Coordinates of C-alpha atoms and ligand atoms in Angstrom, one line a residue:
X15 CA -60.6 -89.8 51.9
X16 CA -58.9 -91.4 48.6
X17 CA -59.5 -89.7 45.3
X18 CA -60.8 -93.1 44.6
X19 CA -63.3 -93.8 47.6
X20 CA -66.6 -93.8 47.4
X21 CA -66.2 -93.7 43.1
X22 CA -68.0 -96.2 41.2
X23 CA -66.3 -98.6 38.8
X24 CA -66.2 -97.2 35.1
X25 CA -65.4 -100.1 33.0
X26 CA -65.1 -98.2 30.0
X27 CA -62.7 -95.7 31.3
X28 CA -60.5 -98.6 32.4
X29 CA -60.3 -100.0 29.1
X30 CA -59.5 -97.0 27.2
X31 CA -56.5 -96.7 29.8
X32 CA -55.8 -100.4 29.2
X33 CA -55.8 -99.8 25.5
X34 CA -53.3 -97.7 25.9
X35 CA -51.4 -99.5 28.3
X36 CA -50.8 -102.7 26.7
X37 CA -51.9 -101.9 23.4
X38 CA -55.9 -102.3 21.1
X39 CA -55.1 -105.9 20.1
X40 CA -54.1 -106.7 23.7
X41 CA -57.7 -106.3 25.3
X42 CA -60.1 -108.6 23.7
X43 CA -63.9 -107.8 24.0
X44 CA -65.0 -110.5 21.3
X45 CA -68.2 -111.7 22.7
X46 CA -66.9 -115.5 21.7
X47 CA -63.9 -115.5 23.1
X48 CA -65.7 -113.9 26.6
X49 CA -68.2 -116.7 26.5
X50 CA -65.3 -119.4 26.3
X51 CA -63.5 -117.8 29.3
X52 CA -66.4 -117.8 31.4
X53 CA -67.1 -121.2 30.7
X54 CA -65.3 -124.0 33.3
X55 CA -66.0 -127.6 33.6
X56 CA -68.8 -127.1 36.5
X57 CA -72.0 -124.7 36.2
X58 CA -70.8 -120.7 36.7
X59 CA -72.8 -117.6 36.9
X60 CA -70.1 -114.9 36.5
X61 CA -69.9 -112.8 33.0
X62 CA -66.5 -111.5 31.8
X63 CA -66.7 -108.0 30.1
X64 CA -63.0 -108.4 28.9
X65 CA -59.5 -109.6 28.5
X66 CA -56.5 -107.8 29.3
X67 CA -53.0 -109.4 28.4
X68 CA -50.0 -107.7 29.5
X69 CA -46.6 -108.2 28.0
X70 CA -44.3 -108.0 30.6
X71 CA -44.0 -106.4 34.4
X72 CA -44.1 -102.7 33.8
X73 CA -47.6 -103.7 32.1
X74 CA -49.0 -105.6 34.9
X75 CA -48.1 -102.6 37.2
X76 CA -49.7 -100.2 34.7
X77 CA -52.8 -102.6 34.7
X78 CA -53.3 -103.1 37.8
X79 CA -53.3 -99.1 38.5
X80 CA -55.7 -98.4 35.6
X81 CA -57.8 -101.3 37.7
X82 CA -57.5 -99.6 41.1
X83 CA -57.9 -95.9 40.0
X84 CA -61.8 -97.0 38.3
X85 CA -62.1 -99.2 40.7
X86 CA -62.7 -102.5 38.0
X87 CA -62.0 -106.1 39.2
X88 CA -59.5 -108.4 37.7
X89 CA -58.7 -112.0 37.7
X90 CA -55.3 -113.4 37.1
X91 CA -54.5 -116.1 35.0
X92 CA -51.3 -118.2 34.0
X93 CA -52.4 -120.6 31.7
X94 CA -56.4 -120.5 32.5
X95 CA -56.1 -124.5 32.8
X96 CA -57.7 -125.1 36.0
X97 CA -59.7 -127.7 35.3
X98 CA -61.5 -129.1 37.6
X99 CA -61.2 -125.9 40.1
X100 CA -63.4 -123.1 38.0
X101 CA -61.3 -122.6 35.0
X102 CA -60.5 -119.1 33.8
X103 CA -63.8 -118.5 35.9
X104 CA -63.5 -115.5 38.1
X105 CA -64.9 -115.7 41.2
X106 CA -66.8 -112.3 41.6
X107 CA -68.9 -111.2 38.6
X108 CA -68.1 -108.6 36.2
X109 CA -64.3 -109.5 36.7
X110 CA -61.5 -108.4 33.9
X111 CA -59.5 -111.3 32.9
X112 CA -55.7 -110.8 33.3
X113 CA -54.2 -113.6 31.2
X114 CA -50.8 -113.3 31.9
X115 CA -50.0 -116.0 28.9
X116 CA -47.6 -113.4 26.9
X117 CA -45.1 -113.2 29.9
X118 CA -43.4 -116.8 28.6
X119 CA -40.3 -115.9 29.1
X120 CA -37.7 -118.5 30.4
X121 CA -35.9 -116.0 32.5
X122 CA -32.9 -117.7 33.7
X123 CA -31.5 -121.3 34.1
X124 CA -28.9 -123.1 35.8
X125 CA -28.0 -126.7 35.1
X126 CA -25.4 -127.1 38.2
X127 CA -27.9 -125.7 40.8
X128 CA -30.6 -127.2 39.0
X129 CA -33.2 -124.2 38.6
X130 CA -35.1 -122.5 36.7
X131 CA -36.7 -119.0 36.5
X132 CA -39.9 -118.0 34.6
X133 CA -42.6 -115.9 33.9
X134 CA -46.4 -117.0 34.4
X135 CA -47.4 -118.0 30.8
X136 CA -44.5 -120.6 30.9
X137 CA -45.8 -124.5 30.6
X138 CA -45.2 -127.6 31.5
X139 CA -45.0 -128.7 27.8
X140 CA -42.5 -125.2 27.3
X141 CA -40.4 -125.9 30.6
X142 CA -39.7 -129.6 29.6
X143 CA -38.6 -128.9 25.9
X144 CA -36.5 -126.3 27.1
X145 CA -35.1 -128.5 29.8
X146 CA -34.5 -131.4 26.8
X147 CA -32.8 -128.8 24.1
X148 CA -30.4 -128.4 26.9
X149 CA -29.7 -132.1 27.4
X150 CA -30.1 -131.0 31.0
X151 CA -29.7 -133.8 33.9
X152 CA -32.4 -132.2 35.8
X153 CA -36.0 -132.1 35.3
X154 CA -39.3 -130.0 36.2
X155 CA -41.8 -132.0 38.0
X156 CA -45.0 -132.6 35.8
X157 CA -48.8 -133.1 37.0
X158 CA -51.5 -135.2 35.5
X159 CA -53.4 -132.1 34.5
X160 CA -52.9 -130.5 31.0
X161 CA -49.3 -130.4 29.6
X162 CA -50.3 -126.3 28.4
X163 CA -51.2 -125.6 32.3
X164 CA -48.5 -123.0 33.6
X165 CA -46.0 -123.6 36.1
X166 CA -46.7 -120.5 38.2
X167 CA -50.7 -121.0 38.1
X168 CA -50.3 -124.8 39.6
X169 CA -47.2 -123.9 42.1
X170 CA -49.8 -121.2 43.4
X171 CA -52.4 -123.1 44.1
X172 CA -50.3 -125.6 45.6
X173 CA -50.4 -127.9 43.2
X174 CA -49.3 -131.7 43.4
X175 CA -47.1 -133.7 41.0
X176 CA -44.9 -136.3 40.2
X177 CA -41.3 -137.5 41.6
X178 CA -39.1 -136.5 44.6
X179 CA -40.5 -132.6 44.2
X180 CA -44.2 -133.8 44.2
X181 CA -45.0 -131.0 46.7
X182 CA -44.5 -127.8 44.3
X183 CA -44.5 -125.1 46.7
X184 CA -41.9 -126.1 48.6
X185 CA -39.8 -126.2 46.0
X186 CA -39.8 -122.6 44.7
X187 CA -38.1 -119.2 45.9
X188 CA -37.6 -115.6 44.6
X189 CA -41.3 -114.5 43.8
X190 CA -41.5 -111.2 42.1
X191 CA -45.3 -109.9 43.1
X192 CA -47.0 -107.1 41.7
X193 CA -49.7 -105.6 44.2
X194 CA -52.9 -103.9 43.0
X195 CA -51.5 -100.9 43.6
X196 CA -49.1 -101.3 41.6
X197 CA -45.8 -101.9 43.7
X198 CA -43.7 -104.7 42.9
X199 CA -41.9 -106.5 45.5
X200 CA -39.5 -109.5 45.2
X201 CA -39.1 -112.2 48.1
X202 CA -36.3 -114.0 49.8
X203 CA -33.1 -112.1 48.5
X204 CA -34.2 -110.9 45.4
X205 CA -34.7 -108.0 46.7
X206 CA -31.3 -106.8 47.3
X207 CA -29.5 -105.6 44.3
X208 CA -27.5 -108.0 42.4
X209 CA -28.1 -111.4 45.2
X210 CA -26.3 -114.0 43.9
X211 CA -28.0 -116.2 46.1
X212 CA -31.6 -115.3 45.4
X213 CA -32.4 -118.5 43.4
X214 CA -31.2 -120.6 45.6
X215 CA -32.2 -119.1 49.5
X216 CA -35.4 -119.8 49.8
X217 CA -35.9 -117.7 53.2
X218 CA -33.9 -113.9 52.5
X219 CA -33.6 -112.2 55.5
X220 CA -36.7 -111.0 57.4
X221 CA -40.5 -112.1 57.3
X222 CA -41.1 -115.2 54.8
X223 CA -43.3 -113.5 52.0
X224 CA -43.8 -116.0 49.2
X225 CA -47.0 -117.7 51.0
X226 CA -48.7 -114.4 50.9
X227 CA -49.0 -114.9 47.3
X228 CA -50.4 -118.6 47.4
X229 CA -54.2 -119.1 47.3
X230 CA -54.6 -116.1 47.7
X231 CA -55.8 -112.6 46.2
X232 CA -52.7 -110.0 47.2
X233 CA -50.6 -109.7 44.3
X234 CA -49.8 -111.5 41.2
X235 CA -47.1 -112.9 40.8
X236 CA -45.0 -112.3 37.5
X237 CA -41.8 -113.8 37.9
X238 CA -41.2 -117.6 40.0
X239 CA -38.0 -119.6 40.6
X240 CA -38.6 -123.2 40.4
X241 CA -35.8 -125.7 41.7
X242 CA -35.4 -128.9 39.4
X243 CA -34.8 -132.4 40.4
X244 CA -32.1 -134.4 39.3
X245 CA -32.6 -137.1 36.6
X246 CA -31.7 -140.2 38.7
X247 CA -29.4 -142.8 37.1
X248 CA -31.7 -145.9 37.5
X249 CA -35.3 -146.0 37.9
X250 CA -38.1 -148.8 38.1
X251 CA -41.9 -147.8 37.8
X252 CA -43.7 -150.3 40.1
X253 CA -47.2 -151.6 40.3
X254 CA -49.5 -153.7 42.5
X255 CA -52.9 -154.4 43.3
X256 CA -55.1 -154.9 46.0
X257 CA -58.6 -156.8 46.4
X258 CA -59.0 -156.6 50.8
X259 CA -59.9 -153.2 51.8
X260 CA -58.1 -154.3 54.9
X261 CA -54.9 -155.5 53.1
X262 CA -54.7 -151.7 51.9
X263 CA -54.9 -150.1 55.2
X264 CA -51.8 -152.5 56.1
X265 CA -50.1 -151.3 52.9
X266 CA -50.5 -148.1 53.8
X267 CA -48.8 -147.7 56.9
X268 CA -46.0 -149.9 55.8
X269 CA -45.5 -147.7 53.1
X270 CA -45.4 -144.9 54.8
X271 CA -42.7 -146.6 56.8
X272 CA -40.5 -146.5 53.5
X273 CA -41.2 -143.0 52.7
X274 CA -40.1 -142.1 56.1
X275 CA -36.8 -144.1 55.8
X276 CA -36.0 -143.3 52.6
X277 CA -36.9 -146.1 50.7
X278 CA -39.2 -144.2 48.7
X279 CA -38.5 -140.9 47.5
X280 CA -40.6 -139.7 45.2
X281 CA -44.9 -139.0 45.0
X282 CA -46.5 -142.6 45.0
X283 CA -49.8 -143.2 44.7
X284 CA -53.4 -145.5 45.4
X285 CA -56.1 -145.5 43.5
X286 CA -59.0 -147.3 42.7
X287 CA -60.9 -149.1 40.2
X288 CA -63.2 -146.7 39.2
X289 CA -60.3 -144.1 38.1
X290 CA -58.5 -146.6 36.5
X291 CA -61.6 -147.7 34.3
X292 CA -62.2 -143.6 33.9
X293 CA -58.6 -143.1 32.7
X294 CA -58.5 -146.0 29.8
X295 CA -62.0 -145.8 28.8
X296 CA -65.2 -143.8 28.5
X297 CA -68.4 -145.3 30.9
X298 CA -69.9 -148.2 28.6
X299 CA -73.0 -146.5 27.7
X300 CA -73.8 -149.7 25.7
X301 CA -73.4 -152.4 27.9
X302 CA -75.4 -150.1 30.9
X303 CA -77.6 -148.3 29.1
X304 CA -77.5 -145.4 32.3
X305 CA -75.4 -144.0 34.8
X306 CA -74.4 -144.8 37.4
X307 CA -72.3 -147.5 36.8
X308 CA -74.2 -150.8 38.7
X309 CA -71.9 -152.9 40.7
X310 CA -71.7 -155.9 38.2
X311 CA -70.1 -153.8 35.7
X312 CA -67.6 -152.5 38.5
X313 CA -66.7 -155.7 39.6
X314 CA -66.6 -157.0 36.0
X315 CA -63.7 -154.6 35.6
X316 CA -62.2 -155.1 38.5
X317 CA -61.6 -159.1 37.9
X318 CA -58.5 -157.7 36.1
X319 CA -57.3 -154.9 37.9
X320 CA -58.5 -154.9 41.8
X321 CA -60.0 -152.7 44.0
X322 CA -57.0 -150.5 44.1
X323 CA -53.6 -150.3 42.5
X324 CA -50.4 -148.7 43.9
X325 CA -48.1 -147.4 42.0
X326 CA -45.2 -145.2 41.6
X327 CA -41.1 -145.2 41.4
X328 CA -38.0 -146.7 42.9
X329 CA -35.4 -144.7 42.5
X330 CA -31.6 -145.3 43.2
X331 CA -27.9 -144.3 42.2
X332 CA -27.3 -147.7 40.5
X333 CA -28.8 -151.2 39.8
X334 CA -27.5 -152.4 42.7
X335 CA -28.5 -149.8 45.2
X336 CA -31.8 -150.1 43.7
X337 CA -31.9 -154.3 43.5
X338 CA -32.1 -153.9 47.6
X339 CA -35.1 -151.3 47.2
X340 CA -37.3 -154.0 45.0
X341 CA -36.2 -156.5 48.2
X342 CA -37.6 -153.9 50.8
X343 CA -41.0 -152.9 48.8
X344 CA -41.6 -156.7 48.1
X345 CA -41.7 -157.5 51.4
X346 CA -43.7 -154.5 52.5
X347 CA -46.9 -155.4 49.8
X348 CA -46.2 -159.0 50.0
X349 CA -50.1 -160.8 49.5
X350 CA -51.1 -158.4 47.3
X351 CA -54.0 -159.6 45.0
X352 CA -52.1 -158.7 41.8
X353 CA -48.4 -159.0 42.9
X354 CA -45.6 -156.4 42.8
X355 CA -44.2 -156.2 39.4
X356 CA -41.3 -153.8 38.1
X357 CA -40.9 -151.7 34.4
X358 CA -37.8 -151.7 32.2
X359 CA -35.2 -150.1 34.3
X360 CA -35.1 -147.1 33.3
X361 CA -31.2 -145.6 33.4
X362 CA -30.1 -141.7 33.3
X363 CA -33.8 -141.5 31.5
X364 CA -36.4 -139.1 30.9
X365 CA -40.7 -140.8 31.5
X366 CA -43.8 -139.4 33.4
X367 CA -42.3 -139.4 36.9
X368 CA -39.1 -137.6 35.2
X369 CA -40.5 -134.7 33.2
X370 CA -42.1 -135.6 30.5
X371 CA -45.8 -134.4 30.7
X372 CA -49.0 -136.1 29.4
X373 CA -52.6 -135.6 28.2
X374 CA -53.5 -139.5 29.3
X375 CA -55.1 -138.0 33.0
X376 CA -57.2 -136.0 30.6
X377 CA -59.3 -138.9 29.7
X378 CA -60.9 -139.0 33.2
X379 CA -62.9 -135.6 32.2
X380 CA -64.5 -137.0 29.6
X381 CA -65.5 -139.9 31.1
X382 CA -69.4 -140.1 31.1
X383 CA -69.2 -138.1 27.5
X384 CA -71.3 -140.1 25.1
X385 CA -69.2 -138.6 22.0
X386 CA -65.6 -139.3 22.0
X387 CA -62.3 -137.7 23.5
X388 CA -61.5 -135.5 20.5
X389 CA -57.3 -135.1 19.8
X390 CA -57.0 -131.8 21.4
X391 CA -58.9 -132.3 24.8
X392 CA -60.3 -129.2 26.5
X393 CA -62.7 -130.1 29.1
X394 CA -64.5 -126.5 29.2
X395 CA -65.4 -126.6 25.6
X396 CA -66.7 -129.6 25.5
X397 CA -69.1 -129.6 28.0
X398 CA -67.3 -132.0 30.3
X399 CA -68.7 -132.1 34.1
X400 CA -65.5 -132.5 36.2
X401 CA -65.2 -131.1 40.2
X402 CA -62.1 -131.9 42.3
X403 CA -62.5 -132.6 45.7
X404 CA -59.2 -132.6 47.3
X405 CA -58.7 -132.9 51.3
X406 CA -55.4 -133.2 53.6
X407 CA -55.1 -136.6 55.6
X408 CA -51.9 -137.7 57.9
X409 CA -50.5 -140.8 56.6
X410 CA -51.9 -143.8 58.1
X411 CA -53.8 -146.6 57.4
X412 CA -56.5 -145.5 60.2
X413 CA -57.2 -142.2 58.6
X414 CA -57.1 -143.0 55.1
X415 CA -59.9 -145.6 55.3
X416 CA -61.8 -143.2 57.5
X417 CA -61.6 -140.1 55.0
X418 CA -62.1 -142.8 52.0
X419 CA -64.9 -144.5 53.4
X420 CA -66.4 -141.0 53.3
X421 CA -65.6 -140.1 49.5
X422 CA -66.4 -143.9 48.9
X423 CA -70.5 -143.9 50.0
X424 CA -71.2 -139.7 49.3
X425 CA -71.1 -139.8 45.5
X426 CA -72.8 -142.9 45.1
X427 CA -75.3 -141.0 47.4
X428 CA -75.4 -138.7 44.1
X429 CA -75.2 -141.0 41.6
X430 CA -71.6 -140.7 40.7
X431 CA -69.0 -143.2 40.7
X432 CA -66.6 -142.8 43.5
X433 CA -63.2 -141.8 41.5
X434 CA -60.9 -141.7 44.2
X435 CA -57.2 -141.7 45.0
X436 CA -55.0 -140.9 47.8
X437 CA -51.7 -139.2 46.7
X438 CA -48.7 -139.5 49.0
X439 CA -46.4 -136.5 48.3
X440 CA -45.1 -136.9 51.7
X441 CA -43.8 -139.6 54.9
X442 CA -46.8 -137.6 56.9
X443 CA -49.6 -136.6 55.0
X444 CA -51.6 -137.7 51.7
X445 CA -54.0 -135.8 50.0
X446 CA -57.3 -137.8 49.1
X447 CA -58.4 -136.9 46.1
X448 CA -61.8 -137.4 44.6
X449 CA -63.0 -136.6 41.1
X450 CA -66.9 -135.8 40.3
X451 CA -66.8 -137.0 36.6
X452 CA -70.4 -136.1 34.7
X453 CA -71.8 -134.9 31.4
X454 CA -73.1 -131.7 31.7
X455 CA -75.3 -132.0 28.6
X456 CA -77.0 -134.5 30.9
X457 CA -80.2 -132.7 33.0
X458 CA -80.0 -131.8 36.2
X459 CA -76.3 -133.2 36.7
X460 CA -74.8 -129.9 37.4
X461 CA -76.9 -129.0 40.0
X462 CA -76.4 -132.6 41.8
X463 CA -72.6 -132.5 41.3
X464 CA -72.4 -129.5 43.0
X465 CA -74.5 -130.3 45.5
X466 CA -72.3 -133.9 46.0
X467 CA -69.2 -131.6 46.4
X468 CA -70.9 -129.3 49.3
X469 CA -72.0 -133.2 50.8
X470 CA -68.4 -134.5 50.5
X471 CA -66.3 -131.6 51.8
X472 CA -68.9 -131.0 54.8
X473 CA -68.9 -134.7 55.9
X474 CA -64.7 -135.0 55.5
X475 CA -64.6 -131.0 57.2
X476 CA -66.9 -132.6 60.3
X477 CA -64.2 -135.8 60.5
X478 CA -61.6 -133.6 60.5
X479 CA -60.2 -133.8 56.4
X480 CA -60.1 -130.1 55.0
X481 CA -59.6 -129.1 51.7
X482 CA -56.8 -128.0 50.2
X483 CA -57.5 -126.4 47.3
X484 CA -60.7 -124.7 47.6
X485 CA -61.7 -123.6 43.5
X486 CA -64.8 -121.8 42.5
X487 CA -67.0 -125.0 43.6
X488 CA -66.1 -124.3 46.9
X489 CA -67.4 -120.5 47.5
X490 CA -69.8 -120.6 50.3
X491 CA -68.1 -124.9 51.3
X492 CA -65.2 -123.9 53.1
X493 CA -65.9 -124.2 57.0
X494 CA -66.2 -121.1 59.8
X495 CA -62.6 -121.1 61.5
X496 CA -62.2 -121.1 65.3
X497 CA -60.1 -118.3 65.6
X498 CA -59.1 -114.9 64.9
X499 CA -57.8 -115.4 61.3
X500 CA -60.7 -114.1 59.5
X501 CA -60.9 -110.8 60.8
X502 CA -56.6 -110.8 60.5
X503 CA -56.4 -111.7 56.6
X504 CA -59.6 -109.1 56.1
X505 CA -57.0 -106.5 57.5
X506 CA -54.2 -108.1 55.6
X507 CA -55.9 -107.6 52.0
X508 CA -57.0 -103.8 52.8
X509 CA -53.8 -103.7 53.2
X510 CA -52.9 -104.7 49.8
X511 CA -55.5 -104.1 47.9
X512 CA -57.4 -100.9 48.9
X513 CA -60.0 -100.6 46.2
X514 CA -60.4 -104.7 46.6
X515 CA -59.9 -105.2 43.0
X516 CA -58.0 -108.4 42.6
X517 CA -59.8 -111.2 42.5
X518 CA -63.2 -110.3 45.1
X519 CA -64.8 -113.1 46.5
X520 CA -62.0 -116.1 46.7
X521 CA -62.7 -118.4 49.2
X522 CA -60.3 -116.3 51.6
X523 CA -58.8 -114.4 52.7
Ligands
LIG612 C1 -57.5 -134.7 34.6 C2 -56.8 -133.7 35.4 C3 -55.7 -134.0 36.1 C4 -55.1 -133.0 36.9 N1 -54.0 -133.3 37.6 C5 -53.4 -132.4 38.4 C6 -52.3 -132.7 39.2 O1 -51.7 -133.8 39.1 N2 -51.7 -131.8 40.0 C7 -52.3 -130.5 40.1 O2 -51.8 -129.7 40.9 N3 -53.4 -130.2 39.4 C8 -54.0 -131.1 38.6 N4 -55.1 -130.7 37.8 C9 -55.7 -129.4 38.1 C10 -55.2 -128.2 37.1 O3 -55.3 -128.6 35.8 C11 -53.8 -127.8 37.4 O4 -53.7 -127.5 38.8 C12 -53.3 -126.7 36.6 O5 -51.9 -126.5 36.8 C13 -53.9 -125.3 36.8 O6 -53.9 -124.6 35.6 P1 -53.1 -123.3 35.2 O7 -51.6 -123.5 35.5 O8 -53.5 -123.0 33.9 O9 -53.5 -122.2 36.3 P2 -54.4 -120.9 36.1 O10 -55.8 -121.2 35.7 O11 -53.6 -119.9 35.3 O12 -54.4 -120.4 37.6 C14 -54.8 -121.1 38.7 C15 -55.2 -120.2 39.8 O13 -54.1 -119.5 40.3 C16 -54.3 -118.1 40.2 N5 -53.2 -117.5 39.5 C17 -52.7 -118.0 38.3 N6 -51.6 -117.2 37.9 C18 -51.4 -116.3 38.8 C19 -50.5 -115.3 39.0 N7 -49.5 -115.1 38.1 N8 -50.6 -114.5 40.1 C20 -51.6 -114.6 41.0 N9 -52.5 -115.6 40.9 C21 -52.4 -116.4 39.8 C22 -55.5 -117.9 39.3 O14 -56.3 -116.8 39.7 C23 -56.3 -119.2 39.6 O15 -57.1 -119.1 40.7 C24 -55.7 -131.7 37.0 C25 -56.8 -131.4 36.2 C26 -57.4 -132.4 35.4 C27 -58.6 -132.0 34.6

């Protein structure tokens, strides 16, 4: 028997010892600051007695100990931005916040192997100035979340963004993990002494470790290598959109035809009417009077725009090159309602799809809001209802109208608009994403988003679209498996994490 077993948790112990580890001013018990953290963009339960923020490695290590000796829970966080997925929220009750934003160190950085290594608390926002002080060729894929989110938090949730590196986790190498006992291990070759090649081989020699880490509750990670795409030397942002539901269907599989060949090599996506409307404005209270949004409004704002857009980037080594890529996409979404059109060429330059990050997606959360987006959005503060529902879906016109057809008719089921796109990171699968936009100063509208979400992710699980991401909204959604996994990742986290402090009750293992 452990010295530990059978003990119960003594909070106050562990935050005497954390005190000392990390220093008074470093664990934060101000009851405003715990009511913020355990406040996310949905309705949560969970109470956060405090917050621990570690400096560096050796700190996380000591923390972690000081967790597993009394036997107190912790939740990482990077950045705490993870909107739309629970937050800072922990997922078990009476959870210590580990907010990891003092380790922002940029911790190495190559411009002729295009990568970069950092700690957790580095940011979009942080990565890309760093990247543009350098007058580096290369560039850090963004997301349409929050510029202050953290690299390491999104790639290990398996985040999605924009250009040729849209999915993140493949494009990272040479985690360094500390485990709640306190061991630190390093993947791929950064293990060995002195590896020159650790930022650049992915695989090291022996078992693959870094997905361990991912979605999961085994270690945290304190240290991430992130490759960079190159800045190509002429790019073209394209656009089109589409009235015929059936027409889209054909688009799809046509375009997944390009990504497969090459003709498109970066993230593109589709999406529809209602997230475009969410994304440029708030819901027009004034003209409706009430949500949800009737049809003749819909279809008044559609006139302009469609049913769905498509967009995304053609890129190319020069105009020429990329004069025969326009030729190939026009044919492909020839008929479209609102026809193909190009931006500025854009030469050796920076935009959205090539590192520059934005708050415009932001907009979406505050959506049904009756008070205004205020200059510096944050979602959890102001009371915004927001829930992402994001599912897996192989890349064809068949099985992205039967997935969207179900995200289409649940939320209006609900009383939600359907906000809805399908994001094609890949020439095989897309993700269909759906966001549950709502005011949660409006009565009863928590409840019924939740319950949408358990609707929506039950009727795509039964046609065969799982999630991806599965966030705090989906404890208790995520469907029984059919085989032996369960009982095999139960083993693999005792493993791990004996005392079971890190992170209890995530969807998982
Ligand atoms: C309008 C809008 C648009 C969005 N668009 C996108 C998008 O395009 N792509 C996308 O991917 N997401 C998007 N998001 C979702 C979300 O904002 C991002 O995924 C964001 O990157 C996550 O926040 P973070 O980096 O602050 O992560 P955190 O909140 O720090 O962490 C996220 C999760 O990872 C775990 N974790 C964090 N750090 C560690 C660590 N060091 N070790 C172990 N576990 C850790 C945490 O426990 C938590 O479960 C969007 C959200 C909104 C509201």
């Amino acid at each position: 028997m452990s010295e530990t077993e059978g003990k119960a948790p003594d909070l106050q112990a562990a935050l005497a010892a954390w005190r000392e580890a990390v220093g008074e001013a470093h664990v934060v018990v101000d009851p405003e600051a715990l009511e913020a953290a355990r406040t996310a963009t949905f309705a949560t339960t969970q109470t956060i007695p405090a917050i621990v923020r570690p400096a560096d490695t050796a700190q996380v290590q000591a923390c972690l100990r000081i967790a597993s000796a009394h036997r107190v829970p912790v939740y990482p966080v990077s950045a705490g931005r993870n909107w739309g997925y629970g937050s800072r929220v922990p997922p078990g009750d009476g959870s210590v916040l580990l907010d990891l934003g003092r380790m922002n160190r940029v911790v190495a950085y190559d411009e002729q192997l295009a990568y970069i290594t950092v700690e957790p608390g580095v940011t979009f926002r942080q990565a890309a100035a760093y990247l543009r002080e350098r007058q580096s060729s290369n560039f850090i894929t963004t997301i349409g979340g929050s510029p202050d989110a953290s690299l390491v938090g999104n790639a290990l949730e398996r985040g999605d963004g924009r250009g040729p590196h849209a999915d993140i986790f493949q494009h990272v190498c040479a985690l360094e993990a500390v485990l709640p006992t306190g061991e630190r291990i390093e993947t791929g070759h950064a293990r060995f002494p002195d590896s020159r090649a650790a930022p650049v081989f992915r695989w090291g020699l022996g078992p693959v470790l870094d997905g361990l880490f991912s979605q999961s509750s085994l270690g945290v990670v304190t240290r991430m290598t992130f490759w960079l795409a190159r800045k190509q030397p002429w790019l073209r942002e394209f656009v089109c959109a589409v009235n015929d539901d059936a027409q889209l269907w054909t688009f799809v599989d046509r375009l997944q035809a390009l990504a497969l060949d090459g003709t498109l090599k970066g993230s593109f996506f589709f999406w529809n009417d209602i997230k475009a409307y969410s994304v440029t404005q708030q819901f027009p209270y004034a003209a409706v009077g009430r949500t949800p949004l009737p049809d003749w409004a819909r279809e008044k704002f559609r006139e302009g725009f469609g049913r769905w857009a498509i967009s995304g980037t053609l890129t190319a080594p020069d105009a020429e090159f990329g004069a025969l890529l326009e030729k190939r996409l026009a044919r492909a979404l020839e008929g479209a309602f609102r026809p193909l059109s190009f931006g500025p060429e854009v030469l050796d330059g920076e935009g959205g799809f090539q590192g520059v990050p934005s708050e415009a997606n932001l907009a979406m959360t505050y959506w049904r809001k009756r008070t205004p987006q205020p200059e510096d959005p944050n979602p959890d503060r102001d009371r915004c209802g927001f829930i992402w529902c994001c599912v897996a879906v192989p890349f064809t016109g068949q099985d992205a109208k039967r997935a969207t057809d179900i995200a289409d008719r649940v939320p209006r089921l609900f009383g939600f608009e359907p906000n809805l796109a399908l994001l094609a990171f890949s020439p095989r699968c897309v993700y269909l994403i759906t966001a549950l936009a709502y005011d949660r100063d409006a009565k009863g509208e928590d409840t019924r988003a939740q319950a949408c979400y358990r609707a929506l992710t039950r009727e795509l699980a039964d046609a065969g679209y799982h999630l991806t991401r599965a966030g705090l909204q989906a404890q208790g959604a995520v469907p029984a498996v059919r085989d032996d996994s369960t009982a095999v990742r139960r083993r693999l986290k005792d493993a791990f994490d004996p005392q079971g402090i890190l992170a209890p009750g995530r969807s998982e293992p």
